[in-house]
Each structure stands twice: as structure tokens, then as C-alpha cells.
XYZ file of C-alpha atoms in Angstrom:
748
model
C 0.076 -11.031 25.055
C -0.700 -7.642 26.404
C -2.169 -4.281 25.817
C -1.328 -0.797 27.071
C -3.974 1.493 28.378
C -3.990 4.893 30.011
C -6.379 5.942 32.711
C -7.429 9.532 32.199
C -9.539 12.282 33.564
C -12.888 12.775 31.729
C -11.908 15.357 29.207
C -13.844 14.543 26.036
C -16.751 16.912 25.376
C -19.925 16.296 23.409
C -18.591 17.705 20.112
C -15.456 15.532 20.285
C -17.509 12.424 20.923
C -19.870 13.198 18.041
C -16.843 13.717 15.797
C -15.728 10.173 16.563
C -19.120 8.768 15.533
C -19.534 10.937 12.431
C -15.983 10.343 11.272
C -16.343 6.584 11.620
C -19.583 6.450 9.636
C -18.842 8.860 6.806
C -16.504 6.636 4.846
C -16.839 4.590 1.720
C -20.571 4.276 2.245
C -21.560 7.735 0.994
C -18.629 7.990 -1.458
C -19.126 4.572 -3.141
C -22.484 2.875 -2.450
C -25.057 5.385 -3.851
C -24.322 4.283 -7.427
C -24.368 0.574 -6.582
C -27.486 0.861 -4.459
C -29.298 2.918 -7.113
C -28.969 0.083 -9.566
C -30.754 -2.177 -7.031
C -33.548 0.189 -5.841
C -33.734 3.111 -8.299
C -34.092 6.716 -7.060
C -36.056 5.439 -4.043
C -32.596 4.461 -2.724
C -32.838 7.711 -0.725
C -35.500 5.970 1.400
C -33.153 3.013 1.841
C -30.628 5.280 3.486
C -33.288 6.827 5.695
C -34.598 3.428 6.786
C -31.023 2.416 7.607
C -30.734 5.482 9.736
C -33.962 4.613 11.610
C -32.732 1.096 12.361
C -29.372 2.508 13.519
C -31.188 4.999 15.692
C -33.190 2.335 17.549
C -29.998 0.371 18.160
C -28.227 3.611 19.206
C -30.767 4.089 22.048
C -29.942 0.666 23.496
C -26.186 1.124 23.100
C -26.465 4.520 24.822
C -28.105 2.971 27.853
C -25.622 0.141 28.246
C -22.783 2.605 27.598
C -23.867 4.833 30.508
C -24.082 1.788 32.780
C -20.593 0.651 31.826
C -18.673 3.780 30.672
C -15.338 1.939 30.897
C -16.458 -1.042 28.824
C -15.752 -1.020 25.092
C -17.619 -2.768 22.340
C -20.529 -5.077 21.786
C -18.378 -8.064 22.755
C -18.015 -6.823 26.320
C -21.717 -6.123 26.840
C -22.900 -9.406 25.361
C -20.288 -11.484 27.157
C -21.185 -9.967 30.538
C -24.904 -10.273 29.962
C -25.595 -13.402 27.895
C -22.423 -15.375 28.738
C -19.315 -16.419 26.836
C -21.000 -18.587 24.208
C -22.856 -15.515 22.922
C -19.830 -13.419 23.751
C -17.833 -15.596 21.359
C -20.403 -14.959 18.651
C -20.362 -11.188 19.337
C -16.573 -11.074 19.443
C -16.215 -13.060 16.251
C -18.965 -11.000 14.618
C -17.307 -7.743 15.586
C -13.850 -8.966 14.519
C -14.855 -10.444 11.178
C -17.321 -7.631 10.521
C -14.506 -5.139 10.845
C -12.345 -7.222 8.577
C -15.035 -7.254 5.875
C -15.627 -3.507 6.411
C -11.933 -2.784 6.100
C -11.788 -4.723 2.830
C -14.821 -2.763 1.625
C -13.204 0.563 2.572
C -10.000 -0.483 0.812
C -11.926 -1.351 -2.366
C -13.535 2.094 -2.187
C -10.062 3.627 -1.833
C -8.956 1.621 -4.856
C -11.892 2.763 -6.965
C -11.096 6.442 -6.448
C -7.363 5.850 -6.707
C -7.773 4.465 -10.226
C -9.436 7.694 -11.274
C -6.282 9.569 -10.400
C -3.559 7.213 -11.641
C -3.581 4.204 -13.954
C -2.940 0.959 -12.147
C -2.384 -2.263 -14.108
C -4.193 -5.440 -13.278
C -2.217 -8.471 -12.242
C -3.232 -12.095 -12.941
C -6.892 -12.473 -11.829
C -6.878 -9.137 -9.974
C -8.234 -5.978 -11.672
C -6.857 -2.487 -11.273
C -9.208 -1.638 -8.397
C -8.223 -4.728 -6.465
C -4.538 -3.949 -6.924
C -5.149 -0.418 -5.634
C -7.105 -1.839 -2.712
C -4.388 -4.373 -1.854
C -1.831 -1.540 -1.837
C -4.081 0.512 0.411
C -4.931 -2.420 2.689
C -1.262 -3.321 3.057
C -0.482 0.283 3.889
C -3.207 0.468 6.537
C -2.089 -2.795 8.142
C 1.529 -1.546 8.141
C 0.525 1.724 9.763
C -1.214 -0.171 12.564
C 1.678 -2.587 12.867
C 4.190 0.111 13.648
C 1.717 1.915 15.912
C 0.900 5.083 14.077
C -2.649 6.182 14.664
C -4.959 9.167 14.359
C -5.125 11.500 17.318
C -8.349 13.218 18.389
C -7.231 16.422 16.703
C -6.531 14.685 13.395
C -9.902 12.941 13.481
C -11.607 16.292 14.048
C -9.749 17.801 11.098
C -10.726 14.879 8.868
C -14.411 15.159 9.801
C -14.306 18.930 9.269
C -12.818 18.531 5.796
C -15.314 15.834 4.801
C -18.304 17.848 6.041
C -16.990 20.955 4.262
C -16.567 19.016 0.979
C -20.078 17.573 1.182
C -21.581 20.902 2.212
C -20.007 22.666 -0.812
C -21.242 19.909 -3.082
C -24.771 20.236 -1.695
C -24.752 24.029 -1.894
C -23.629 24.083 -5.527
C -25.540 21.022 -6.588
C -28.943 22.265 -5.387
C -29.007 24.650 -8.376
C -28.623 21.675 -10.756
C -31.212 19.525 -9.015
C -34.078 18.465 -11.330
C -37.131 16.535 -10.131
C -37.586 15.240 -13.669
C -34.177 13.619 -13.420
C -35.278 11.865 -10.208
C -38.481 10.373 -11.547
C -37.126 9.707 -15.027
C -39.252 7.369 -17.138
C -39.987 4.815 -14.446
C -40.976 7.018 -11.495
C -39.534 6.949 -7.967
C -39.577 3.159 -7.708
C -39.124 1.705 -11.183
C -38.330 -1.703 -9.641
C -41.052 -1.451 -6.961
C -41.162 -0.113 -3.473
C -40.271 -3.575 -2.225
C -36.662 -2.798 -3.159
C -36.304 -0.259 -0.360
C -35.363 -2.872 2.271
C -32.935 -4.756 -0.014
C -31.375 -1.368 -0.692
C -31.160 -0.743 3.083
C -29.458 -4.101 3.510
C -26.821 -3.011 1.003
C -26.194 0.510 2.365
C -26.405 -0.316 6.130
C -22.572 -0.647 6.190
C -22.653 3.176 5.855
C -23.989 3.355 9.462
C -21.446 1.099 11.152
C -19.340 2.839 13.760
C -21.674 4.821 15.992
C -21.207 2.250 18.731
C -17.510 3.235 18.807
C -18.501 6.275 20.866
C -19.380 3.984 23.760
C -15.779 2.693 23.813
C -14.504 6.141 24.907
C -17.108 6.526 27.656
C -14.359 6.510 30.294
C -12.964 9.787 28.889
C -16.318 11.495 28.318
C -17.444 14.384 30.496
C -20.777 13.667 32.121
C -21.296 10.403 30.220
C -24.839 9.994 31.575
C -25.934 12.888 29.362
C -23.269 13.304 26.726
C -22.845 9.714 25.683
C -26.443 9.198 24.489
C -26.434 12.690 23.008
C -23.311 11.893 21.044
C -24.433 8.468 19.812
C -27.960 9.508 18.926
C -26.863 12.897 17.535
C -24.199 11.426 15.298
C -26.655 8.939 13.855
C -29.224 11.692 13.271
C -26.712 14.041 11.627
C -25.260 11.318 9.355
C -28.763 10.185 8.279
C -29.669 13.732 7.266
C -26.390 14.147 5.366
C -26.936 10.854 3.521
C -30.499 11.779 2.567
C -29.436 15.200 1.222
C -26.388 13.998 -0.702
C -27.968 10.866 -2.161
C -31.148 12.841 -3.080
C -28.919 15.380 -4.766
C -27.124 12.648 -6.718
C -30.252 11.110 -8.231
C -31.563 14.620 -8.980
C -28.453 15.581 -10.923
C -27.475 12.384 -12.685
C -30.098 9.903 -13.918
C -29.912 6.919 -11.598
C -29.075 4.346 -14.313
C -26.056 6.487 -15.282
C -24.827 7.086 -11.708
C -21.209 5.858 -11.385
C -20.801 2.662 -9.304
C -17.141 3.496 -8.627
C -16.847 7.248 -8.043
C -20.308 8.773 -7.849
C -19.384 11.807 -5.725
C -16.654 12.845 -8.219
C -19.096 12.297 -11.109
C -21.739 14.557 -9.514
C -19.133 17.224 -8.705
C -17.968 17.302 -12.295
C -21.582 17.642 -13.409
C -22.754 20.457 -11.108
C -19.644 22.679 -11.095
C -19.130 24.950 -14.084
C -16.228 24.443 -16.458
C -14.851 27.891 -15.684
C -15.412 30.740 -13.219
C -14.396 34.293 -14.039
C -12.388 33.080 -16.965
C -10.527 30.479 -14.941
C -10.983 27.056 -16.539
C -10.827 23.519 -15.087
C -13.174 24.265 -12.200
C -15.315 21.207 -12.712
C -12.292 18.932 -13.066
C -10.744 20.499 -9.981
C -13.939 19.975 -7.975
C -14.009 16.320 -9.040
C -10.389 15.920 -7.970
C -11.158 17.485 -4.586
C -14.024 15.065 -4.086
C -11.758 12.202 -5.019
C -9.152 13.282 -2.511
C -11.891 13.571 0.117
C -13.048 10.032 -0.716
C -9.478 8.748 -0.357
C -9.198 10.478 3.010
C -12.575 9.110 4.221
C -11.936 5.513 3.157
C -8.363 5.558 4.588
C -9.578 6.924 7.895
C -12.389 4.355 8.199
C -10.166 1.404 7.187
C -7.446 2.401 9.662
C -9.965 2.852 12.477
C -11.498 -0.558 11.793
C -8.156 -2.339 11.889
C -7.232 -0.591 15.118
C -10.607 -1.496 16.664
C -10.190 -5.157 15.749
C -7.020 -5.377 17.813
C -8.878 -4.049 20.863
C -11.625 -6.686 20.399
C -8.934 -9.396 20.238
C -7.393 -8.057 23.433
C -10.700 -8.122 25.268
C -11.344 -11.693 24.144
C -7.832 -12.744 25.081
C -8.192 -11.186 28.549
C -11.358 -13.232 29.047
C -9.618 -16.314 27.585
C -12.074 -16.669 24.746
C -9.065 -16.688 22.391
C -5.461 -17.372 23.158
C -3.615 -14.399 24.640
C -0.727 -15.390 22.344
C -2.571 -13.400 19.727
C -2.092 -10.229 21.756
C 1.719 -10.491 22.074
C 3.116 -6.948 22.100
C 5.889 -6.036 19.652
C 9.110 -5.245 21.602
C 9.842 -2.149 19.492
C 6.467 -0.841 18.358
C 4.382 -1.792 21.415
C 1.536 -2.996 19.173
C -0.356 -6.332 19.235
C 1.415 -7.240 15.992
C 0.204 -10.853 15.764
C -3.419 -9.778 15.933
C -2.793 -7.038 13.369
C -1.032 -9.367 11.008
C -3.783 -12.043 11.280
C -6.551 -9.456 10.742
C -4.572 -7.823 7.920
C -4.098 -11.197 6.213
C -7.855 -11.775 6.263
C -8.546 -8.261 4.916
C -6.154 -8.816 2.008
C -7.690 -12.229 1.328
C -11.211 -10.724 1.231
C -9.971 -8.049 -1.183
C -8.443 -10.646 -3.505
C -11.309 -13.162 -3.248
C -14.314 -10.878 -3.116
C -13.065 -7.524 -4.369
C -14.886 -7.726 -7.689
C -18.192 -7.930 -5.776
C -18.276 -4.941 -3.482
C -21.877 -5.764 -2.513
C -20.727 -8.996 -0.881
C -18.149 -7.161 1.219
C -20.618 -4.507 2.290
C -23.441 -6.935 3.135
C -21.196 -9.451 4.932
C -19.896 -6.623 7.147
C -23.511 -5.519 7.792
C -24.841 -9.011 8.575
C -22.179 -9.671 11.246
C -22.695 -6.273 12.854
C -26.511 -6.656 12.762
C -26.199 -9.923 14.627
C -24.140 -8.188 17.315
C -26.593 -5.313 17.513
C -29.457 -7.810 17.999
C -27.547 -9.531 20.786
C -26.826 -6.151 22.442
C -30.519 -5.320 22.504
C -31.216 -8.678 24.197
C -28.317 -8.071 26.582
C -29.940 -4.824 27.644
C -33.172 -6.614 28.572
C -31.204 -9.233 30.532
C -29.274 -6.527 32.432
C -32.537 -4.705 33.307
C -34.353 -7.812 34.445
C -31.745 -9.874 36.241
C -28.749 -7.674 37.263
C -29.389 -5.801 40.530
C -26.145 -3.797 40.060
C -27.091 -2.500 36.622
C -27.595 1.228 37.051
C -27.529 3.203 33.754
C -27.759 6.996 33.839
C -29.737 6.964 30.616
C -32.703 4.636 29.989
C -34.216 3.885 26.607
C -37.757 5.143 26.154
C -40.649 2.659 25.876
C -38.745 -0.202 27.485
C -38.931 -3.151 26.720
C -40.488 -2.261 23.325
C -37.435 -0.305 22.131
C -34.734 -3.025 22.606
C -37.175 -5.686 21.386
C -37.847 -3.707 18.219
C -34.104 -3.089 17.755
C -33.405 -6.802 17.907
C -36.251 -7.616 15.498
C -35.242 -4.897 13.047
C -31.606 -5.963 13.081
C -32.319 -9.619 12.457
C -35.171 -8.736 10.079
C -32.811 -6.722 7.876
C -30.537 -9.739 7.612
C -33.379 -11.529 5.818
C -33.051 -9.063 2.939
C -29.386 -9.953 2.362
C -28.486 -12.358 -0.457
C -28.025 -16.018 0.519
C -24.324 -15.687 -0.288
C -23.662 -13.101 2.419
C -25.897 -14.895 4.917
C -24.035 -18.124 4.300
C -20.578 -16.503 4.677
C -21.596 -14.714 7.892
C -23.408 -17.758 9.238
C -20.247 -19.747 8.742
C -18.361 -17.390 11.095
C -21.144 -17.680 13.677
C -20.993 -21.454 13.561
C -17.247 -21.308 13.827
C -17.542 -19.054 16.925
C -19.839 -21.533 18.659
C -17.587 -24.518 17.770
C -14.561 -22.559 18.941
C -16.233 -21.852 22.295
C -16.940 -25.517 23.029
C -13.598 -26.808 21.703
C -11.273 -24.161 23.126
C -12.811 -21.352 25.205
C -15.238 -23.149 27.485
C -12.488 -24.970 29.397
C -10.537 -21.722 29.834
C -12.813 -18.751 30.376
C -14.084 -18.307 33.927
C -16.717 -15.656 33.224
C -20.404 -16.480 33.536
C -23.062 -14.126 32.192
C -25.860 -12.464 34.140
C -28.418 -14.662 32.396
C -26.752 -17.937 33.391
C -26.168 -16.731 36.927
C -29.857 -15.838 37.267
C -30.987 -19.220 35.904
C -28.777 -21.067 38.404
C -29.970 -18.949 41.313
C -33.630 -19.596 40.452
C -33.136 -23.199 39.427
C -36.200 -24.426 41.316
C -38.495 -22.055 39.503
C -37.011 -22.477 36.036
C -37.946 -25.320 33.647
C -35.511 -28.230 33.717
C -34.765 -27.850 30.024
C -33.597 -24.238 30.564
C -31.366 -25.210 33.450
C -29.958 -28.047 31.411
C -29.217 -25.690 28.504
C -27.467 -23.255 30.857
C -25.362 -26.064 32.267
C -24.438 -27.243 28.756
C -22.993 -23.900 27.740
C -21.667 -22.805 31.180
C -17.915 -22.031 31.268
C -15.713 -24.144 33.508
C -12.432 -22.197 33.438
C -10.660 -20.761 36.447
C -10.250 -16.995 36.709
C -7.093 -17.026 38.849
C -5.754 -14.000 40.786
C -4.630 -10.595 39.466
C -1.005 -9.748 40.325
C -0.246 -6.034 39.993
C 3.336 -4.742 39.580
C 3.837 -1.047 40.276
C 6.749 0.068 38.087
C 8.574 3.300 38.767
C 12.318 2.679 38.347
C 13.935 1.078 35.285
C 16.654 -0.372 37.528
C 14.132 -2.458 39.555
C 11.646 -3.190 36.726
C 13.214 -6.503 35.788
C 13.272 -7.787 39.368
C 9.626 -6.803 40.006
C 8.438 -8.311 36.725
C 10.227 -11.624 37.369
C 8.613 -11.872 40.782
C 5.187 -10.903 39.430
C 5.353 -13.393 36.556
C 6.455 -16.184 38.879
C 3.506 -15.442 41.163
C 0.986 -15.162 38.283
C 2.307 -18.278 36.521
C 2.209 -20.415 39.702
C -1.371 -19.355 40.480
C -2.705 -19.346 36.880
C -3.439 -15.656 37.159
C -2.826 -12.544 35.121
C -0.322 -9.741 35.589
C -1.193 -6.019 35.557
C 1.832 -3.697 35.185
C 1.170 -0.061 36.138
C 3.183 3.092 35.937
C 2.076 6.319 37.614
C 3.073 9.462 35.712
C 2.982 12.349 38.148
C 1.600 15.563 36.642
C 2.247 18.898 38.429
C -0.778 20.460 40.059
C -0.358 23.446 37.748
C -0.941 21.216 34.689
C -4.374 19.721 33.959
C -4.590 16.022 33.250
C -6.287 16.795 29.964
C -3.392 18.999 28.919
C -0.885 16.343 30.038
C -2.688 13.812 27.867
C -2.600 16.131 24.834
C 1.183 16.481 25.318
C 1.487 12.653 25.471
C 3.008 12.746 28.929
C 2.120 9.067 29.322
C 4.720 8.273 26.712
C 7.160 8.216 29.573
C 5.729 4.805 30.358
C 6.258 3.305 26.918
C 9.935 2.398 27.300
C 9.373 0.994 30.769
C 6.444 -1.093 29.536
C 8.333 -2.315 26.478
C 11.112 -3.649 28.689
C 8.549 -5.134 31.071
C 6.831 -7.020 28.254
C 10.148 -8.380 27.086
C 10.973 -9.590 30.588
C 7.590 -11.274 30.835
C 8.058 -13.030 27.507
C 9.388 -16.218 29.030
C 6.265 -16.739 31.200
C 2.953 -18.017 29.910
C 0.862 -15.339 31.649
C -1.468 -12.661 30.229
C 0.038 -9.204 30.745
C -1.816 -5.903 30.718
C -0.190 -2.520 31.140
C -1.809 0.649 32.444
C -0.320 4.119 32.566
C -1.954 6.450 35.102
C -1.837 10.198 34.880
C -2.201 11.661 38.356
C -1.525 14.737 40.473
C -1.136 12.565 43.587
C 1.856 10.505 42.527
C 2.558 7.097 43.908
C -0.468 6.944 46.237
C -2.542 6.474 43.049
C -1.208 2.894 43.022
C -3.406 1.883 45.943
C -6.481 3.323 44.249
C -5.558 1.431 41.044
C -5.283 -1.788 43.091
C -8.754 -1.271 44.468
C -10.251 -0.303 41.109
C -8.773 -3.318 39.290
C -9.729 -5.739 42.056
C -6.074 -6.779 42.518
C -5.192 -9.790 44.702
C -1.486 -9.052 45.225
C 0.454 -5.764 44.707
C 4.216 -5.858 44.089
C 6.318 -2.706 44.294
C 9.845 -1.488 45.064
C 10.753 0.161 48.334
C 11.315 3.926 48.353
C 11.012 6.949 50.567
C 7.246 6.914 50.092
C 6.953 3.731 52.221
C 6.423 3.830 55.940
C 9.024 2.050 58.047
C 8.371 -1.645 58.039
C 5.016 -1.484 56.269
C 3.764 -1.062 52.737
C 1.506 1.950 53.471
C 2.358 5.578 53.816
C 2.196 6.789 57.393
C -1.014 8.835 56.969
C -2.717 6.094 54.937
C -1.842 3.579 57.607
C -4.094 5.344 60.135
C -6.927 6.031 57.700
C -7.197 2.862 55.615
C -6.670 -0.851 55.384
C -4.532 -2.287 52.637
C -6.487 -2.820 49.396
C -4.893 -6.291 48.847
C -1.857 -8.341 49.776
C 1.355 -6.364 49.254
C 4.933 -7.394 48.444
C 7.695 -4.776 48.743
C 11.096 -5.567 47.192
C 14.121 -3.838 48.708
C 17.194 -4.557 46.579
C 18.895 -4.118 43.238
C 18.768 -7.632 41.765
C 16.118 -10.252 42.195
C 17.986 -13.578 42.421
C 15.756 -16.220 44.078
C 18.314 -19.061 43.962
C 18.612 -19.452 47.736
C 15.698 -17.961 49.715
C 15.748 -17.454 53.460
C 12.351 -17.147 55.160
C 12.386 -15.966 58.818
C 8.947 -16.618 60.307
C 7.188 -16.338 63.590
C 3.661 -16.861 62.328
C 0.973 -14.240 61.881
C -1.198 -13.237 58.930
C 1.625 -11.980 56.727
C 3.565 -15.219 57.107
C 0.832 -16.889 55.085
C 1.674 -14.586 52.196
C 5.410 -15.255 52.665
C 4.699 -18.964 52.353
C 2.659 -18.431 49.130
C 5.530 -16.466 47.656
C 8.268 -18.998 48.368
C 6.006 -21.798 47.163
C 5.660 -19.973 43.846
C 9.417 -19.395 43.687
C 10.073 -23.077 44.407
C 7.785 -24.130 41.570
C 8.627 -21.530 38.925
C 12.171 -20.392 39.756
C 13.636 -23.599 41.274
C 14.499 -21.807 44.509
C 16.150 -23.550 47.424
C 14.169 -22.457 50.503
C 15.390 -22.275 54.074
C 12.845 -21.615 56.844
C 14.189 -19.896 60.013
C 12.395 -19.689 63.316
C 13.969 -18.147 66.464
C 12.429 -19.339 69.748
C 13.202 -19.337 73.452
C 12.943 -23.138 73.555
C 14.218 -25.354 70.759
C 11.557 -28.043 71.200
C 8.775 -25.535 71.140
C 10.346 -23.830 68.175
C 10.682 -27.134 66.299
C 7.032 -28.031 66.957
C 5.895 -24.630 65.722
C 8.003 -24.685 62.585
C 6.999 -28.284 61.667
C 3.351 -27.351 62.051
C 3.780 -24.149 60.054
C 5.661 -25.974 57.281
C 2.998 -28.654 56.999
C 0.165 -26.118 56.963
C 1.774 -24.199 54.069
C 2.844 -27.269 52.048
C 6.571 -26.432 52.206
C 7.790 -29.932 53.030
C 10.725 -29.668 50.591
C 12.136 -26.631 52.374
C 15.013 -26.860 54.811
C 13.920 -26.016 58.390
C 16.164 -24.334 60.943
C 15.309 -23.557 64.562
C 17.560 -21.215 66.546
C 17.565 -19.893 70.107
C 19.014 -16.671 71.293
C 19.334 -13.397 69.411
C 17.177 -12.984 66.343
C 19.678 -10.548 64.821
C 22.552 -12.988 65.212
C 20.630 -15.926 63.776
C 19.440 -13.844 60.851
C 22.943 -12.593 60.086
C 24.498 -16.118 60.115
C 21.937 -17.686 57.771
C 21.692 -14.605 55.511
C 25.333 -15.045 54.451
C 24.383 -17.892 52.139
C 21.056 -16.389 50.951
C 20.405 -14.481 47.725
C 16.958 -13.297 48.897
C 15.138 -12.908 52.217
C 11.348 -13.129 52.355
C 9.794 -11.913 55.567
C 6.280 -11.094 56.764
C 5.666 -7.437 57.665
C 5.821 -6.375 61.252
C 2.616 -6.209 63.231
C 3.885 -3.299 65.297
C 1.742 -0.197 65.037
C 2.645 3.286 64.031
C 3.259 4.852 67.442
C 5.039 1.768 68.636
C 7.479 1.962 65.747
C 8.022 5.689 66.207
C 9.119 5.074 69.801
C 11.140 1.909 69.531
C 11.533 1.124 65.821
C 10.929 -2.263 64.243
C 13.126 -5.102 65.403
C 12.759 -7.185 62.264
C 13.158 -4.340 59.847
C 16.124 -2.835 61.688
C 17.864 -6.225 61.522
C 17.211 -6.540 57.834
C 18.533 -3.042 57.115
C 22.011 -4.057 58.250
C 22.218 -7.017 55.783
C 23.608 -6.822 52.276
C 20.929 -9.145 50.935
C 17.803 -8.185 48.907
C 14.652 -8.392 51.035
C 11.074 -9.087 50.036
C 8.613 -7.774 52.612
C 5.170 -9.471 52.562
C 2.132 -7.925 54.110
C -1.243 -9.714 54.184
C -4.314 -7.574 53.742
C -6.454 -7.745 56.907
C -8.753 -5.409 58.773
C -7.208 -3.547 61.717
C -8.860 -1.345 64.349
C -7.642 2.158 64.916
C -6.066 0.906 68.179
C -4.139 -1.729 66.233
C -3.039 0.835 63.671
C -1.692 3.069 66.411
C -0.282 0.619 68.936
C 0.048 -2.740 67.145
């Protein structure tokens, strides 16, 4: 149903970003696949890894450009959906999601293979020992994600450092055992022909998945225009060199037909390290054990990261209404999208059980689905460049449009070297994604891609068949407004969330709950993040999600670290393109208005604003004093939503000098705002007296904000607000966003 996020200062450096990419790629690929791939290509398998790196590098260039244009966007799904539209977005989202599930199953099998070298595991029924170990590992990884444990940036850096150290030691010691005669053997470099290089690449390409993950942290990256492409391209280059060195070493130490298909790194370590050093025995066995532990660490890290990433893809698709947001329901205790994790985990365990004996199928299926997404991302880049006037990347791929075109061709071309089995499995998911879009998503998602928008705008110059195709796949959902609730006090959280959910539900919109965590000026935001200061929001958000559970509205939560405190809320409303902001009243609010005094002179409101002043939100009997004006339109929209979603009894109150004139005004106002079921009351005389009489039976008062200006209120106060202050009834102050001149801000 929801997802939490934290908006941060840009505090990730180049090294940290490269660590993310390297750590994601160095997993089961290098620790498991060399032996399997060598049986398919022979010692020329080294070239298969290099070719895989070249294809990844071309795609990395395109991903780098799009990433610098959209540093807050995460994943191929987002780019493809915004560029090519939701039908291709559905394919990309499904491809990413299922590709990660296959990859996680593959990593789990790799974990199981090394685990069985350390401890005997019995087979059960039709499952062998490796599958049982993989199921145990997969279940553990799913459980870790379910309860919310995850790797921090520091842990990821430590893991990468350990893995690189292990592989460096292996290379340094193994170089002395390298023998060219072992490489060429009896059949030469390519005993099965050089044509096996690309089939080998198709098998090992899973080893290069993950570099695109760097783009998902673009929001936190310092100077993303330079550091993001450097991190993506640099991580691919470093990993390609590491693969070439380690795999070349393997086939030069152990004859390729004898290279282990289950634990090749441990086998090579046991071969190159001496049995004893300075009289101390067991060195080779100890080295093999160290390599095994490194393999377990690498496969566990990659599997865990893949499951975590899949939940974020589901959230993005749920936010865009490609899939049901029910899938993103947040656990009340663990604050994780448990339904998404359980569904993804179930598929991972199924793949392990059904396909675990054929690790090639898992690896290639993961690669096919990701290659399809990479091809679509390259096409998306071309569409952005040609048809989106707002597209402004800080990094541009060289040799455009040749580079993205080549990336798309290489990605789809590599798919042709997969076995029919993997193509059929992956193609089935692509077909399912298209069917799902037309059956479910098309009627719900409101987003239209850049390509479709361009075709419609140039309809007279575009062939009719193209326009017809665009119309056929065009979405016809309704976006609805964004209602933002600014949470700060646990005592008022329930009231604000009930109001926000009622508004979002009545208008078919979404709800964005925010919490500003104020960081002292003496503490950097980066340091505050490292100390997990934003955890102060977790309990507040957990209760907010629980309170929103009875409403069928998508809920997103954002924790904001800031030195400026509550004023950050207005910037967040602007940034997230909010339609209505709901917050509680406090000392930070100017008298009778939603803005701070200084902000009132300098700025207009970013959106419509509702300010709740009270302890309990009980909309059973709502009193609405009105005299017209822009903010009364917002008051009417609020009470209409409360009538529909909360069953409120509404009384409209208008105080006039003449009863007939007052009745004519109120009847006209009621009809204009479709509040015919409300009770209308016209009074003459004192506004304060009329308000006090009718407020006695009300549980909530909804009133439009005063139009009096700052200086006017400083001199004489606000008549409406002063009257409301004396009542023991919760008040909801509504202020409509509208432009005001400096004179109006000062004098009303």
C-alpha cells in the first residue's frame, strides 16, 4: 500500500557509488559460472566474459545519460514508462521484477553449491542437496527482507572490500601456477569453435547485472552529472577486468574440462596454495575454505539486494497503477511491503525447486529479461532526446544516436544466442505483461509516455496507422490529486490522516504523508543520516499506515531531514506537485493563515492548505460558516468529501445584514458547490453570536481562511479567527492557493 522514503542531501561520493555497482555484480557469476561456461565454450570463455563486459559498457553509457537527466528516478521501469508509455513500462517492470526473481534463485543455488562443500545436506524427495541448501538460503533472504533488515552503505563497502581482497590474493598467488599449456590443452583455445564465444556470453551475462542500480541512488550522489556516469562506467570496467583476470587464471591452473561446475574458485584456491607454509599445514584447505566463505558472502549479498530491489519496482508500478497498490501494503510492525516480498519470495523458491537442477536456465532467464529492459532503455533514450523538450541530461552518450542504437541491437542480439527454453520462459512473461496492461492497467494508469504524447501532438504529420496504434495502447486512467499530510505530533496524527484519506478517497487521489526531522545546524545532514536520525519518523509512519488501512487509497511516506524545520513542508509540497496540504496548527503558523509571517510577504501558497486546530477529528456534525471568496470553494470541497466518505451531517451558516439577500447568496453558493443535502441557515446580527449558537451542536467547524492582510491583522486582528478561538470545537481552516499582489499580502 505504501512505501517510506527519505529525502537527503547529496552525500554519496564516487567511491561509494562504484562500491554499489561492483558489489551488486560480483556475486554468484564469478564464483559459480566459470566452470559451467567453460564446458560450453572451452578456455575461450575468457573472451565470453570480455564480450559481456563490452555489451554492458554500451548499455552503461545510455543508463548514465538517462540517470543524470532524472537523478531521482530509479530503475529501468521508470525510464521506459515515462518515455515509451505504460504498455512498454509494463514489459520493463515485469522484466525487471521477474529478472530479479530468476537472478535471486540463481544466487541462492550458488549459495547452496558452496554450502554443500562445508556441510553435508540431505536431499528430500525430488530435490537434491544443493536445492535444499538453496531453499534454506532463499527462505532466509526472504525472511530478512520481510522483517526489514538490510545492508547499510558501510556493510556493503566492507563486503566489497573483502571480496576484492580475496580475489586479489587468489590472483597474486595463482599467477605463479599459471601454465599456458594448461590453457590450450589438446584442443587449443577454442576446441568447440570460436562460434561458442557468444553462447558463452549469453550464459555469463548474468554476472554483469546490477550496474544500473547505481542510477537508483542518483538523488544522493554528489555532482551526479559527473560522478554518476563515472561510477556506472567505472564499475563495469573494473568488474570486466577482474572477470578476465580471474577466469583466465582458472583455465590456466585447472584444465577446463576438469574445472568444477559447483565451486570453481575453491577448487583453484586449493590447487594454487601450498599444502604448508613454514611448517604449518592445511594452508591449501584453509584457502579453499576462505574462498567458500567469500562465495557465500557474495551470493547472499546479491540475493538479498535483488529481493530488496524487486519490492521497489513493485512500489513504483503500484504508484503508477500498473499493478494493484494492495501489493505494496506496509507491515504494521516491520514497515516493509510484506505482500510484495512474500509474492516475490514464493516465486524465487518455486524457481529453485523447479529449475534448480539446471543453473543455466536460471542464469539465462534472468539475463534475457534484463536484456529486454536494457534494449527498451536504449530506445527510451532516443525518444527522450528527439521528442522531450524538457529532457536535459548533464552527461550525453558519445556518438549519438549510434551508441544507444548499438546498445539496443547488442542486447536483443545476445538474446538470440540463448536456448529456446529460456527465450520461451522469458517471452511468456513479456506476453503476460502486455495482456496484464490491457486487462488491468490500461483503465487505471493515467500516465502517457513522451512518445505517445508526441504522436498525438503531430497527428496531422504522422501516418494514420501510427496514430491508430498509439490510440490503441494509450492509457485511459485518471491521475487524481495528491493530498499531502504533514505529520509532526503523534496526538494529532490520527485526525490528520483520517481527513487526508477521506479527501484522497473522495477524489480518487493518492496520499503523501511527510515528517520533517529537524537537524541542528551544527550537525550535517549526511552525519544525521548515518546516525539514522530519520528513524524518529518510523513509529509515526507505522501508526499513520494503520490509520489509513480502512481507506482504499495509495499511501506514500517521506521523511525529510532538514536544518530549516517545518518550513521544509512547503518546499516538499512544491517538489511533489501537491494539490492539497493538510497540517496541524502550531506556533509556526501565522494568525489566521497557513503561512509563516515572513513567507506570507515573500511567497504565494504552493497549493491549497487545510489547517486542523483541535485534538480529535470527529466529522459527525460539521458547521460551515461561509461568506464566499476563494477559500470557501475549498471548504465546500472538504465538506463534500466528508459527506461522501464520513457520512457527515453538514450545516451551512451565512450571516448577512438582510435575510433575503443572505438566503439568495447561500442558495446560490450551495447550488454552485453541489451541497444540496446540507442544511442551510441564514442569520442576521452579530457573527460571533450566530457562530457560538450553532457551534454548540457541532463536532467540527470548517471555515475559509481570512482574506485580511498581514498589517491589517496586526492592527485589528482577525474577526473570524478571534471568534473561533473562543469556541471549544475543533476547527479546520481552509485556504485556497491563489496569487496575491504585495499590496494584498500587506493590506488584504
